[in-house]
Amino acid sequence: MLTTASHTHRSVATRPARPAVRTVVRPTRSRIVPPTLGLADGPSAAVFRAAAVRGPLYRDEATRASGASVATVNRHVTAMLAAGLLRERPDLAVSGAIGRPRIPFEVDHEPYLAVGIHIGAQVTGIMAADLRGRILGAAEIPTPRGESSTALTAVTASARRFAARWQRRRLLWVGVALGGRVDADTGVADHDRLGWTGARVGDIVGAGFGVPVSVAAHVEAMAASELLFTPHRSGAAAARGSALYVYARETVGLAVTIDGRVHAPTAGPGSVAHLPTGADVRCDCGATGCLEAVVGDRGVLRAAQRAGVLPAGDALPPIAVLHTAARSGSTAAQQILVDRAQALGRAVAMLRDLFNPDRVTLGGQAFTGYPEAAPHVAQALSRASRIGGADVKVTGFGNLVQEHAAAAVALSALYADPQAAMRKATVRV
């Protein structure tokens, strides 16, 4: 059965307040830090993560959540209070309680900011988050075309203008998520759809902001966001076993999680773009029936043009236009979206049977943008799968999966080792 996970922190404030003090970010040399995509084992990370997703909480609650000793938790809480990562909430102390340990604490999220950038094949999303992973605001721009350095410089300039809205928050980190093959150590990426080879993503974005930057493949980052920012995945015990994250929008992709860590192959993430579907749609690679050509936004919109639902032409409208036509009663539009849902369901069934994971999460607007088709995904998956038992859910982040992926990259170092990340973020070069 296909269900929708319920994540709690999804609000987007598009018009944050503009305080009087202006923070100017000047270009400098970059500091590239590889992201840690998954749940770190250390007690400091476990306490910080518990405070981020469950806080305010008491120290005995943090002890249970982290599995560390009372003394260890007290030591790390004290250190993170001193570092400005946590703050106490005496106003929430239990009446009659005596002593500091009965004063709850939470992440001190108000002074700080993380910026995430998701570079998509057609659209680039820019978001701002606090240290708990809550999205404070988001914006989209068309992904610049042409040479990678010029395009990345333009993206960085847009992101800096966007970040300037939060003038009283201190920017700590920038994260970039994008498709293709990413070298997390160097921040260099190859992106076939954009024509980028050896794109210096980390250097250009990091130099534009003057704070540490992390770069990751976007579907792996989406899988990490499910681990880091959802309460039911915040404990290591809850994340044991294997999970498969399947993404579909303009592109398609997958990521594998094992025991709370996203598997990141040395050669880069695998590709399911050319998984055969049996359809007669021709792909750019020259083959027929490749998955991305069938279920990606561009392929679906071309199908709508061929069916006369949308006007013919080289320029394609947003996929939301097709959704509107279907909701307005166009049976042809409805059938095209049903066909897409069924193709996705069969592909997910094939991947589930291949990997046999304990859990499957479906993310991306191909799954969430037109929820009326979700039952067709579930039905096609059930009919095509030869094994059962995996827990299959649509992400609770809805249409904000790209934003949360970028936030996961921007905050991953902090969630892996809060105090070390804070020291790196506060060093100016």
Coordinates of C-alpha atoms in Angstrom, one line a residue:
M1 CA 0.0 0.0 0.0
L2 CA 1.3 3.5 -0.9
T3 CA 1.1 6.0 1.9
T4 CA 2.2 9.6 2.4
A5 CA 4.6 10.2 5.2
S6 CA 3.8 13.1 7.5
H7 CA 6.7 15.5 8.1
T8 CA 6.2 18.3 10.4
H9 CA 8.3 21.2 9.3
R10 CA 7.4 22.3 5.8
S11 CA 6.2 25.9 6.0
V12 CA 7.9 28.4 3.7
A13 CA 8.0 32.1 4.7
T14 CA 8.4 33.9 1.4
R15 CA 8.6 37.4 2.9
P16 CA 10.9 37.4 5.9
A17 CA 11.2 40.6 8.0
R18 CA 13.9 43.1 7.1
P19 CA 15.8 44.3 10.2
A20 CA 17.8 47.4 10.1
V21 CA 21.3 45.9 10.2
R22 CA 22.7 44.8 6.9
T23 CA 25.2 41.9 6.6
V24 CA 27.4 42.1 3.5
V25 CA 29.0 38.9 2.2
R26 CA 32.2 39.6 0.3
P27 CA 33.8 37.1 -2.1
T28 CA 36.8 35.2 -0.8
R29 CA 38.4 31.9 -1.4
S30 CA 36.3 28.8 -0.9
R31 CA 36.4 26.1 1.8
I32 CA 35.0 22.9 0.5
V33 CA 33.8 20.4 3.1
P34 CA 32.5 17.0 2.0
P35 CA 29.0 16.4 3.3
T36 CA 28.1 13.6 5.7
L37 CA 24.9 12.2 4.3
G38 CA 23.3 10.2 7.1
L39 CA 23.1 9.8 10.8
A40 CA 26.5 10.2 12.6
D41 CA 27.3 7.9 15.5
G42 CA 28.8 10.4 18.0
P43 CA 26.9 11.5 21.1
S44 CA 27.3 15.2 20.3
A45 CA 25.6 14.6 16.9
A46 CA 22.9 12.5 18.5
V47 CA 22.1 15.1 21.2
F48 CA 22.1 17.9 18.6
R49 CA 19.9 16.0 16.3
A50 CA 17.4 15.1 19.0
A51 CA 17.2 18.8 20.0
A52 CA 16.7 19.8 16.4
V53 CA 13.8 17.4 15.6
R54 CA 12.2 17.0 19.1
G55 CA 13.3 20.0 21.2
P56 CA 12.8 21.6 23.5
L57 CA 13.7 18.5 25.6
Y58 CA 15.2 17.6 28.9
R59 CA 18.6 16.0 29.4
D60 CA 17.1 12.7 30.5
E61 CA 15.1 12.7 27.2
A62 CA 18.3 13.5 25.3
T63 CA 20.0 10.6 27.1
R64 CA 17.3 8.2 26.0
A65 CA 17.3 9.5 22.4
S66 CA 21.1 9.4 22.1
G67 CA 21.8 6.2 24.0
A68 CA 24.8 7.9 25.7
S69 CA 25.3 8.1 29.5
V70 CA 23.9 10.9 31.6
A71 CA 27.5 12.2 32.2
T72 CA 28.3 12.2 28.5
V73 CA 25.1 14.0 27.6
N74 CA 25.6 16.6 30.3
R75 CA 29.2 17.2 29.0
H76 CA 28.1 17.7 25.4
V77 CA 25.1 19.8 26.2
T78 CA 27.3 22.1 28.3
A79 CA 29.8 22.4 25.5
M80 CA 27.1 23.2 22.9
L81 CA 25.5 25.7 25.2
A82 CA 28.9 27.5 25.4
A83 CA 29.4 27.3 21.6
G84 CA 26.0 28.9 21.0
L85 CA 24.5 25.9 19.3
L86 CA 22.0 25.2 22.1
R87 CA 20.1 27.4 24.4
E88 CA 18.2 26.7 27.6
R89 CA 14.5 27.4 28.1
P90 CA 14.0 28.2 31.8
D91 CA 10.5 29.4 31.0
L92 CA 9.6 25.8 30.2
A93 CA 11.1 24.3 33.4
V94 CA 8.9 22.0 35.3
S95 CA 7.3 23.8 38.3
G96 CA 9.1 22.9 41.5
A97 CA 12.1 21.3 39.8
I98 CA 15.5 22.1 41.3
G99 CA 18.8 22.2 39.5
R100 CA 20.0 22.9 36.0
P101 CA 19.4 19.3 34.5
R102 CA 15.6 19.9 34.8
I103 CA 15.8 23.0 32.5
P104 CA 14.9 22.0 28.9
F105 CA 17.1 23.0 26.0
E106 CA 16.7 23.4 22.3
V107 CA 18.8 24.4 19.2
D108 CA 19.6 28.1 19.3
H109 CA 18.3 28.6 15.8
E110 CA 17.4 32.3 15.7
P111 CA 20.9 33.8 15.2
Y112 CA 22.0 31.6 12.3
L113 CA 21.3 30.8 8.7
A114 CA 22.2 28.1 6.2
V115 CA 21.7 28.6 2.5
G116 CA 20.9 25.7 0.1
I117 CA 21.0 25.7 -3.7
H118 CA 19.4 23.0 -5.8
I119 CA 20.5 23.2 -9.4
G120 CA 17.9 21.4 -11.6
A121 CA 17.9 20.7 -15.3
Q122 CA 15.4 23.5 -15.8
V123 CA 14.9 25.3 -12.5
T124 CA 17.3 26.2 -9.7
G125 CA 15.9 26.5 -6.3
I126 CA 17.4 28.7 -3.6
M127 CA 16.4 28.3 0.1
A128 CA 17.3 29.5 3.5
A129 CA 17.0 27.3 6.6
D130 CA 17.7 27.6 10.3
L131 CA 19.8 25.1 12.2
R132 CA 16.8 22.8 12.8
G133 CA 16.3 22.3 9.0
R134 CA 13.2 24.4 8.9
I135 CA 12.8 26.2 5.6
L136 CA 12.6 29.9 6.2
G137 CA 12.1 31.0 2.6
A138 CA 12.6 29.7 -0.9
A139 CA 12.8 31.1 -4.4
E140 CA 13.3 29.7 -7.9
I141 CA 15.2 31.0 -11.0
P142 CA 15.6 29.4 -14.4
T143 CA 18.8 27.4 -14.5
P144 CA 21.3 29.5 -16.4
R145 CA 22.5 27.9 -19.7
G146 CA 26.0 27.9 -21.2
E147 CA 29.4 27.5 -19.8
S148 CA 29.5 26.2 -16.2
S149 CA 31.6 29.0 -14.6
T150 CA 29.4 31.7 -16.0
A151 CA 26.2 29.9 -15.0
L152 CA 27.5 29.1 -11.5
T153 CA 28.5 32.7 -11.0
A154 CA 25.0 33.9 -11.9
V155 CA 23.4 31.3 -9.6
T156 CA 25.8 32.5 -6.8
A157 CA 24.9 36.1 -7.3
S158 CA 21.1 35.3 -7.1
A159 CA 21.7 33.2 -4.0
R160 CA 23.6 36.0 -2.3
R161 CA 20.8 38.5 -3.0
F162 CA 18.3 36.0 -1.6
A163 CA 20.4 35.4 1.6
A164 CA 20.6 39.2 2.2
R165 CA 16.9 39.1 3.2
W166 CA 17.9 37.6 6.6
Q167 CA 20.1 40.5 7.6
R168 CA 20.3 39.7 11.3
R169 CA 21.2 36.1 10.9
R170 CA 24.8 34.9 10.6
L171 CA 25.4 32.7 7.6
L172 CA 27.2 29.6 8.6
W173 CA 27.2 27.3 5.6
V174 CA 26.1 26.8 2.0
G175 CA 25.1 23.5 0.5
V176 CA 24.6 22.7 -3.2
A177 CA 22.7 19.7 -4.6
L178 CA 22.6 18.9 -8.3
G179 CA 22.2 16.0 -10.6
G180 CA 25.0 14.2 -12.5
R181 CA 28.3 13.0 -11.0
V182 CA 29.7 14.9 -8.0
D183 CA 33.1 14.7 -6.4
A184 CA 32.3 15.7 -2.8
D185 CA 35.9 16.2 -1.9
T186 CA 36.6 18.8 -4.5
G187 CA 33.1 20.1 -5.2
V188 CA 33.5 19.4 -8.9
A189 CA 30.6 18.1 -10.9
D190 CA 29.8 16.7 -14.4
H191 CA 26.2 17.3 -15.5
D192 CA 25.3 15.9 -18.9
R193 CA 21.9 17.6 -19.1
L194 CA 23.5 21.0 -18.6
G195 CA 26.5 20.2 -20.7
W196 CA 28.9 20.7 -17.7
T197 CA 32.2 18.9 -17.5
G198 CA 34.5 19.5 -14.5
A199 CA 32.2 22.3 -13.2
R200 CA 33.9 23.9 -10.2
V201 CA 30.7 24.2 -8.2
G202 CA 32.3 24.3 -4.7
D203 CA 35.0 26.8 -5.6
I204 CA 32.7 29.2 -7.4
V205 CA 29.8 29.1 -4.9
G206 CA 32.0 29.0 -1.8
A207 CA 34.1 31.9 -3.0
G208 CA 31.0 34.0 -3.6
F209 CA 29.8 33.5 0.0
G210 CA 33.0 33.3 2.1
V211 CA 31.7 30.4 4.3
P212 CA 32.3 26.7 4.0
V213 CA 30.4 25.0 1.2
S214 CA 29.4 21.3 0.7
V215 CA 28.3 19.8 -2.7
A216 CA 26.4 16.6 -3.2
A217 CA 24.4 14.6 -5.8
H218 CA 20.8 15.7 -5.4
V219 CA 19.0 12.4 -5.0
E220 CA 21.5 11.2 -2.4
A221 CA 20.8 14.6 -0.6
M222 CA 17.1 13.9 -0.7
A223 CA 17.6 10.5 0.9
A224 CA 19.7 12.2 3.6
S225 CA 17.0 14.8 4.3
E226 CA 14.6 12.0 5.2
L227 CA 17.1 10.8 7.8
L228 CA 18.1 14.1 9.2
F229 CA 14.8 16.1 9.3
T230 CA 12.1 13.7 10.2
P231 CA 11.4 12.8 13.8
H232 CA 10.6 9.1 13.1
R233 CA 14.1 8.8 11.5
S234 CA 16.1 10.8 14.0
G235 CA 17.2 7.8 16.1
A236 CA 19.7 5.3 14.8
A237 CA 17.4 2.4 15.8
A238 CA 14.6 3.7 13.6
A239 CA 17.0 4.0 10.6
R240 CA 18.4 0.5 10.8
G241 CA 18.1 -1.7 7.7
S242 CA 18.0 -0.5 4.1
A243 CA 16.0 2.1 2.3
L244 CA 15.5 3.1 -1.4
Y245 CA 14.8 6.6 -2.4
V246 CA 13.3 7.0 -5.9
Y247 CA 13.1 10.5 -7.4
A248 CA 11.2 11.7 -10.5
R249 CA 10.6 15.1 -11.9
E250 CA 12.4 16.4 -15.0
T251 CA 15.0 13.8 -14.3
V252 CA 14.8 10.4 -12.5
G253 CA 17.2 8.9 -10.0
L254 CA 17.7 6.7 -7.0
A255 CA 19.7 6.5 -3.8
V256 CA 20.3 3.7 -1.4
T257 CA 20.5 4.1 2.4
I258 CA 22.0 1.4 4.6
D259 CA 21.8 1.6 8.4
G260 CA 21.1 5.3 8.5
R261 CA 23.8 6.3 5.9
V262 CA 23.4 7.2 2.3
H263 CA 25.5 4.9 0.1
A264 CA 27.7 7.2 -2.1
P265 CA 29.6 5.1 -4.7
T266 CA 33.1 6.4 -5.5
A267 CA 32.2 6.6 -9.2
G268 CA 29.0 8.6 -8.4
P269 CA 25.4 7.6 -8.2
G270 CA 24.0 5.0 -10.5
S271 CA 21.6 6.0 -13.2
V272 CA 18.1 4.7 -14.0
A273 CA 17.4 7.3 -16.7
H274 CA 17.6 4.7 -19.4
L275 CA 15.8 1.9 -17.6
P276 CA 13.6 0.2 -20.3
T277 CA 9.9 0.7 -20.0
G278 CA 8.6 -0.9 -23.2
A279 CA 7.1 2.4 -24.4
D280 CA 7.6 3.7 -27.9
V281 CA 8.9 7.1 -26.9
R282 CA 12.3 7.9 -28.4
C283 CA 15.0 9.1 -26.0
D284 CA 17.8 11.6 -26.7
C285 CA 20.3 8.7 -26.5
G286 CA 18.7 7.1 -29.6
A287 CA 17.0 4.2 -27.8
T288 CA 13.3 3.8 -27.4
G289 CA 11.3 3.6 -24.1
C290 CA 14.0 5.0 -21.7
L291 CA 12.4 5.7 -18.3
E292 CA 13.4 9.4 -18.1
A293 CA 12.1 10.1 -21.6
V294 CA 8.7 8.5 -20.6
V295 CA 8.1 9.9 -17.1
G296 CA 10.2 13.1 -17.0
D297 CA 8.4 16.4 -17.3
R298 CA 9.7 17.1 -20.8
G299 CA 8.6 13.7 -22.1
V300 CA 5.1 14.0 -20.5
L301 CA 4.6 17.5 -21.9
R302 CA 5.7 16.2 -25.4
A303 CA 3.1 13.5 -25.0
A304 CA 0.5 16.1 -24.2
Q305 CA 1.4 18.0 -27.4
R306 CA 1.1 14.9 -29.5
A307 CA -2.3 14.3 -28.0
G308 CA -3.4 17.9 -28.7
V309 CA -3.8 18.7 -25.1
L310 CA -1.1 21.4 -25.3
P311 CA -0.3 23.5 -28.4
A312 CA 2.6 22.2 -30.5
G313 CA 5.9 24.0 -30.5
D314 CA 9.5 23.8 -29.2
A315 CA 8.7 25.9 -26.1
L316 CA 7.2 23.7 -23.3
P317 CA 4.9 25.2 -20.6
P318 CA 5.3 24.2 -16.9
I319 CA 4.0 20.8 -16.0
A320 CA 1.4 22.6 -13.8
V321 CA -0.4 23.6 -17.0
L322 CA -1.1 19.9 -17.7
H323 CA -2.2 19.4 -14.1
T324 CA -4.7 22.2 -14.5
A325 CA -6.0 20.8 -17.7
A326 CA -6.6 17.4 -16.0
R327 CA -8.3 19.0 -13.1
S328 CA -10.5 21.0 -15.4
G329 CA -11.9 17.8 -16.9
S330 CA -9.7 17.0 -19.9
T331 CA -9.8 13.3 -20.1
A332 CA -6.8 13.3 -22.5
A333 CA -4.7 15.2 -19.9
Q334 CA -5.9 12.8 -17.2
Q335 CA -4.9 9.8 -19.2
I336 CA -1.4 11.1 -19.9
L337 CA -0.9 11.6 -16.1
V338 CA -2.3 8.2 -15.4
D339 CA 0.0 6.7 -17.9
R340 CA 2.9 8.4 -16.3
A341 CA 1.9 7.2 -12.8
Q342 CA 1.6 3.6 -14.1
A343 CA 5.0 3.8 -15.7
L344 CA 6.4 5.1 -12.5
G345 CA 4.7 2.4 -10.5
R346 CA 6.2 -0.4 -12.7
A347 CA 9.6 1.2 -12.5
V348 CA 9.5 1.4 -8.7
A349 CA 8.4 -2.2 -8.6
M350 CA 11.4 -3.3 -10.7
L351 CA 13.7 -1.3 -8.5
R352 CA 12.2 -2.6 -5.3
D353 CA 12.4 -6.2 -6.5
L354 CA 16.1 -5.6 -7.5
F355 CA 17.2 -4.0 -4.2
N356 CA 14.7 -5.6 -1.8
P357 CA 14.9 -2.8 0.7
D358 CA 13.1 -2.5 4.0
R359 CA 11.6 0.9 3.1
V360 CA 10.9 2.8 -0.1
T361 CA 10.4 6.6 -0.3
L362 CA 9.1 8.2 -3.4
G363 CA 10.0 11.9 -3.9
G364 CA 9.8 14.5 -6.6
Q365 CA 6.9 16.4 -8.3
A366 CA 6.2 13.4 -10.6
F367 CA 4.8 11.8 -7.4
T368 CA 3.6 14.8 -5.5
G369 CA 2.6 17.4 -8.0
Y370 CA -0.6 15.6 -9.1
P371 CA -1.7 13.5 -6.1
E372 CA -4.8 12.4 -7.9
A373 CA -2.6 9.9 -9.8
A374 CA -1.0 8.4 -6.6
P375 CA -3.5 5.4 -6.5
H376 CA -2.4 4.5 -10.0
V377 CA 1.3 4.4 -8.9
A378 CA 0.3 2.1 -6.0
Q379 CA -1.8 -0.2 -8.2
A380 CA 0.9 -0.5 -10.9
L381 CA 3.6 -1.1 -8.2
S382 CA 1.5 -3.8 -6.6
R383 CA 0.7 -5.6 -9.8
A384 CA 4.3 -5.5 -11.2
S385 CA 6.2 -6.4 -8.0
R386 CA 7.1 -10.0 -7.4
I387 CA 8.1 -9.6 -3.8
G388 CA 6.4 -7.7 -1.0
G389 CA 6.9 -6.5 2.5
A390 CA 8.7 -3.2 1.9
D391 CA 7.2 -0.1 3.4
V392 CA 6.5 2.3 0.5
K393 CA 5.6 5.9 1.2
V394 CA 5.5 9.2 -0.7
T395 CA 7.8 11.8 1.0
G396 CA 6.2 14.0 3.6
F397 CA 8.2 17.0 2.2
G398 CA 5.7 17.2 -0.7
N399 CA 6.8 19.6 -3.4
L400 CA 9.7 20.9 -1.2
V401 CA 12.0 17.9 -1.6
Q402 CA 14.6 20.0 -3.5
E403 CA 14.7 22.6 -0.8
H404 CA 15.1 20.0 1.9
A405 CA 17.8 18.2 -0.1
A406 CA 19.8 21.4 -0.3
A407 CA 19.2 22.0 3.4
A408 CA 20.6 18.5 4.2
V409 CA 23.8 19.3 2.3
A410 CA 24.2 22.7 4.0
L411 CA 23.6 21.3 7.5
S412 CA 25.1 17.8 7.2
A413 CA 28.5 18.8 8.6
L414 CA 26.8 20.4 11.6
Y415 CA 24.6 17.4 12.2
A416 CA 27.6 15.1 12.0
D417 CA 29.9 17.0 14.4
P418 CA 28.2 20.1 15.7
Q419 CA 31.2 21.6 17.6
A420 CA 33.8 21.0 14.9
A421 CA 31.4 22.4 12.2
M422 CA 30.8 25.5 14.3
R423 CA 34.5 26.1 14.6
K424 CA 34.9 25.8 10.8
A425 CA 32.0 28.1 10.1
T426 CA 33.3 30.8 12.4
V427 CA 36.8 31.0 10.9
R428 CA 37.0 33.8 8.4
V429 CA 39.6 33.6 5.6

